[in-house]
XYZ file of C-alpha atoms in Angstrom:
285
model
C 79.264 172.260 126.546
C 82.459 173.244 128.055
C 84.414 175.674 128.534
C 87.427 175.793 126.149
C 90.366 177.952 125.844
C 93.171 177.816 123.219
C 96.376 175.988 124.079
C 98.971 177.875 126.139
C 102.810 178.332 125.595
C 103.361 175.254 128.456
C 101.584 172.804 126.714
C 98.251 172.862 128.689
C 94.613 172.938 127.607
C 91.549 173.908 129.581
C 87.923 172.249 129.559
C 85.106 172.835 131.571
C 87.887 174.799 133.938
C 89.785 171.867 134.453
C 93.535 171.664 133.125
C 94.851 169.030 130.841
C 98.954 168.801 130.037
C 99.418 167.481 126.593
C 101.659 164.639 126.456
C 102.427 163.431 122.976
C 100.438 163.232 119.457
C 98.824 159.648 119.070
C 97.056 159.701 115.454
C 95.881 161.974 112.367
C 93.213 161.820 109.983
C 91.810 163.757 107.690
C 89.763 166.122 109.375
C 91.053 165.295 113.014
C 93.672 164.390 115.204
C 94.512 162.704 118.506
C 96.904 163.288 121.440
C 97.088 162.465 124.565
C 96.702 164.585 127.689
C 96.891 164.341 131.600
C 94.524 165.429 133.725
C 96.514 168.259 135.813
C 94.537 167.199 139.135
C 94.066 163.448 138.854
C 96.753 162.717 136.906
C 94.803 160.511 134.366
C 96.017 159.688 131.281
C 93.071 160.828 128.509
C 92.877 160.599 124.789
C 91.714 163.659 123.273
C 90.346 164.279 120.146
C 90.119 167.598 118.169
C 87.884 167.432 115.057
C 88.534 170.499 112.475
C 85.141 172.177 111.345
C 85.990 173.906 108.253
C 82.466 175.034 107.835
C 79.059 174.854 109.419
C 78.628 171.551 108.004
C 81.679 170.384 109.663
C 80.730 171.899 112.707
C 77.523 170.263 112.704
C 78.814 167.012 112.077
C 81.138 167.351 115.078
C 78.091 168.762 117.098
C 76.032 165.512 116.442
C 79.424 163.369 117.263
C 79.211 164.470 120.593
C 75.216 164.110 120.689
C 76.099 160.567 120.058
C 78.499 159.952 122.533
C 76.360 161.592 125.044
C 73.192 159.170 124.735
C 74.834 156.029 125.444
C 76.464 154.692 129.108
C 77.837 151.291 128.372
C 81.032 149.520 129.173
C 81.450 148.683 125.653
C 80.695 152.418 123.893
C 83.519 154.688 124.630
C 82.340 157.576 127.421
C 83.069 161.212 126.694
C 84.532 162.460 129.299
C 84.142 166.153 128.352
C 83.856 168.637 125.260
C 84.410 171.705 123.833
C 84.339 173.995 120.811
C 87.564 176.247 120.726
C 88.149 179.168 118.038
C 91.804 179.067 116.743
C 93.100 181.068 113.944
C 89.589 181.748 112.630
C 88.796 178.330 112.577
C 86.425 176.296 115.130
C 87.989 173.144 116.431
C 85.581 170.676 118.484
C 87.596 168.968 121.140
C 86.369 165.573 122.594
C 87.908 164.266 125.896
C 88.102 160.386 125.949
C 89.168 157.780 128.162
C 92.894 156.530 127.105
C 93.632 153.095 126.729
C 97.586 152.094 126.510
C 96.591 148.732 124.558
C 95.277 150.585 121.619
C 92.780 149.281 118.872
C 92.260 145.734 118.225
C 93.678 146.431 114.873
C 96.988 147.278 116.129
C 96.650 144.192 118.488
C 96.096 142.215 115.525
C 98.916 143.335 113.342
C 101.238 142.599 116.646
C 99.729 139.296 116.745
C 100.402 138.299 112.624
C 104.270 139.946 112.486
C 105.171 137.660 115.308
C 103.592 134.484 113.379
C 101.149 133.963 115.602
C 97.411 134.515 116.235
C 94.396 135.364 119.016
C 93.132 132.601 121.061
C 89.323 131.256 120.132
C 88.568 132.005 123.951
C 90.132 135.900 123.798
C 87.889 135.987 120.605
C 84.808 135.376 121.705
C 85.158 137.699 124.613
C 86.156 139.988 122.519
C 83.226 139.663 119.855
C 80.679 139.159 122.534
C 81.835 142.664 123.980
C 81.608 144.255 120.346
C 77.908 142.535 119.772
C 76.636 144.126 123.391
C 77.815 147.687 122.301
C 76.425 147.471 119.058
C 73.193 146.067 120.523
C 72.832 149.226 123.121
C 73.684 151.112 119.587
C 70.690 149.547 118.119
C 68.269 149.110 120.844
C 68.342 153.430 121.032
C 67.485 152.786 117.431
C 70.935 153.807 115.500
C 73.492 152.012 113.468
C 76.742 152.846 113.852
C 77.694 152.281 110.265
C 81.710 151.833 110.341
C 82.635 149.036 112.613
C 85.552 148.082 111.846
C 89.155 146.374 114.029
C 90.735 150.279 114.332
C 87.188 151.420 115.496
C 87.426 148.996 118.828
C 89.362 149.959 121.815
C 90.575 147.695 124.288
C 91.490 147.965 127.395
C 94.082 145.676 129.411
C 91.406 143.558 130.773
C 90.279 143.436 126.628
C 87.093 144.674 126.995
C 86.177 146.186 123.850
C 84.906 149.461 123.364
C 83.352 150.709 120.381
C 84.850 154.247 119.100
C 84.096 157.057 116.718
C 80.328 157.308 116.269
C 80.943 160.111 113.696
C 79.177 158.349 111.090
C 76.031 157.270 113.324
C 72.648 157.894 112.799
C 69.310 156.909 112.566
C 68.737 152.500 111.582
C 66.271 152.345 109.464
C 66.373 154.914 106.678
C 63.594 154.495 103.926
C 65.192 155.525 100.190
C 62.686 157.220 98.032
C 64.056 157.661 94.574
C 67.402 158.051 92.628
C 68.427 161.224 93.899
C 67.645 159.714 97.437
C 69.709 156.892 96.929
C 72.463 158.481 95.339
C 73.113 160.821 98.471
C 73.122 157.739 101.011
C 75.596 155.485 98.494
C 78.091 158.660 98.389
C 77.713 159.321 101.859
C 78.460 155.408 102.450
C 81.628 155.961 100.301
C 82.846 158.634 102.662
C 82.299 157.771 106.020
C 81.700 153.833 105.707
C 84.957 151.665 105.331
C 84.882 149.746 101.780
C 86.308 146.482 103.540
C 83.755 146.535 106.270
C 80.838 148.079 103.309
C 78.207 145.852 103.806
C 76.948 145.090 99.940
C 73.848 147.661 99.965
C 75.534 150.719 100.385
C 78.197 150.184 97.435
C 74.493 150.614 94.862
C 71.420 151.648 96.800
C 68.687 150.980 94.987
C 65.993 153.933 94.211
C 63.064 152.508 96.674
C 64.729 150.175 99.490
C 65.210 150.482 103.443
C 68.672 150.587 104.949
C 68.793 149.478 108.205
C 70.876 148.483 111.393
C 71.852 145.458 109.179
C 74.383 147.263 107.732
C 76.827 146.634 110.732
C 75.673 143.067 111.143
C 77.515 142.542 107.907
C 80.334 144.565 109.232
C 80.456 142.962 112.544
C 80.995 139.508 110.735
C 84.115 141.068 108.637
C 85.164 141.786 112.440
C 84.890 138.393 113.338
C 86.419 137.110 110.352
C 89.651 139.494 110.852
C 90.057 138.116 114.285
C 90.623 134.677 113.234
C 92.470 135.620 109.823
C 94.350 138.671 110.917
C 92.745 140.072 108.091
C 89.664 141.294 107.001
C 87.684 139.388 104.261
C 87.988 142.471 101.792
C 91.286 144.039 102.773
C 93.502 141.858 99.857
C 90.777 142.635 97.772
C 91.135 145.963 98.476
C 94.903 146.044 98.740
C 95.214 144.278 95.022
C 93.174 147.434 93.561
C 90.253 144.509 92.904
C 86.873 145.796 93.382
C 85.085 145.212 96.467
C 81.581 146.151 94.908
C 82.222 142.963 92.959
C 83.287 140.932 95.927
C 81.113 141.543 98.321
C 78.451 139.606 95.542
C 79.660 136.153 96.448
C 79.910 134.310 99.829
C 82.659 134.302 101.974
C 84.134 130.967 103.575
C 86.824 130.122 105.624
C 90.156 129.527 103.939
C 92.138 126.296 104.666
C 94.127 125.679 106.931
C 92.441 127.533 109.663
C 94.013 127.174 113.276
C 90.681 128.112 114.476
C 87.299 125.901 114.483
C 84.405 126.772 116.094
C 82.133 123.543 116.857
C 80.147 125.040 119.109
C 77.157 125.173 116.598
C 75.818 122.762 113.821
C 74.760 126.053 111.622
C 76.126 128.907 110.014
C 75.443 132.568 110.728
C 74.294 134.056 107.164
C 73.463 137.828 106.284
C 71.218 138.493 103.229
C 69.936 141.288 102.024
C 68.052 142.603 98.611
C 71.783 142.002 96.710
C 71.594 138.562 97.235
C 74.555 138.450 98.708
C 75.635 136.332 101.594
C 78.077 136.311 104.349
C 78.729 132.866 105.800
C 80.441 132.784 109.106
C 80.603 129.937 111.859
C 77.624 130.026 114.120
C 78.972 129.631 117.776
């Protein structure tokens, strides 16, 4: 862990006795927010991200956030740089020291992409997804899901490699459900931290004996996919319209017509089942 200290009247912060200038705020959420820093020495640009813990709970969860981040080094997972815990006002922050990258998620690339009437090339796509599926594969191959994949959870930087952020909600693939109470826990946890558009079907009603398991951001990945060609994620109008999602995410999704982009690549389709019955049908390429 690093060394932290609070921020000073000229703007600096200090981690792991190294000096950071802060630059500008970049994003707020809930419990966190995001601004970016340069490095006083290197002059670096990093993204740095301080996580309020209102309690020991919330400390915890920033504790194993950092645990995550730690395990994996892969050009698609995003590195953490450094960390710290800082006391300020009576209150524990846990700040996370990230690499910065000026072209921002591939949601906001996305939304560029659909107000200027246009869209993302098939070939900048499959880099793209290929880059996502290798990250998520390290992910799983240490044997965790990362559980909230989603367009504003992937980085890119200007070469548009993707990296795969915020492994807050992480943690172990394959969890065996033993009972109602069980199950009741994971599907409000799943409301919380999992994204409904990206929800993959078994985590709106877990059932009282079942296994969840990496599978979870399989579905996910393909509402990924699907965005990337659409602009827009399967669910989001769904979503948007107040409609329910639970309900949605029941039948299969195809590809709406006209679609500027075909893959013919492969004579199947790509299909995710699980114990809901439900499927998601995307182009096999």
């Amino acid at each position: 862990m690093g060394q932290g200290l609070c921020l000073c009247s000229r703007g600096s912060i200090m981690i792991d006795n190294k000096k950071y200038y802060f630059i500008q705020n970049l994003d707020e959420g809930g419990f966190s927010f995001v601004d970016l820093v340069e490095g006083a020495k290197d002059g670096c640009p990093y993204a740095l991200k301080r996580i309020l813990c209102h309690d020991r709970e919330g400390h915890r969860e920033a504790q194993t956030e950092t645990e995550m981040h730690q395990m994996f080094n892969h050009p698609n997972i995003l590195t953490l740089v450094a960390h710290t815990f800082v006391d300020r006002g009576g209150k524990t922050e846990a700040w996370l020291l990230l690499p910065y990258m000026s072209k921002g998620s591939l949601w906001s690339v996305l939304e560029k992409l659909r107000d200027k009437g246009s869209s993302m090339p098939e070939k900048q796509i499959l880099q793209i997804f290929q880059g996502i599926c290798l990250g998520l594969k390290a992910i799983h191959d240490k044997g965790y899901a990362h559980r909230d994949i989603k367009p504003t959870n992937v980085l890119l930087n200007e070469d548009n490699r993707p990296v795969l952020m915020d492994l807050g909600s992480m943690n172990r693939a394959r969890i065996e459900v033993k009972g109602t109470r069980e199950a009741m826990t994971i599907q409000d946890w799943a409301a919380q931290r999992c994204t409904i558009s990206y929800r993959a079907p078994e985590l709106f009603n877990v059932e009282s004996h079942c296994i969840i398991d990496e599978r979870t951001d399989i579905w996910s990945l393909g509402c990924v996919l699907y965005c990337m060609m659409m602009l827009e994620g399967p669910y989001d109008l769904v979503f948007q319209k107040g409609d329910s999602v639970a309900l949605a995410v029941q039948n299969p999704v195809t590809i709406p017509k006209p679609c500027s982009i075909i893959f013919l690549r492969g004579s199947g389709m790509m299909s995710y089942q699980r114990s809901t019955r439900s499927t998601l049908c995307l182009p096999l390429f």
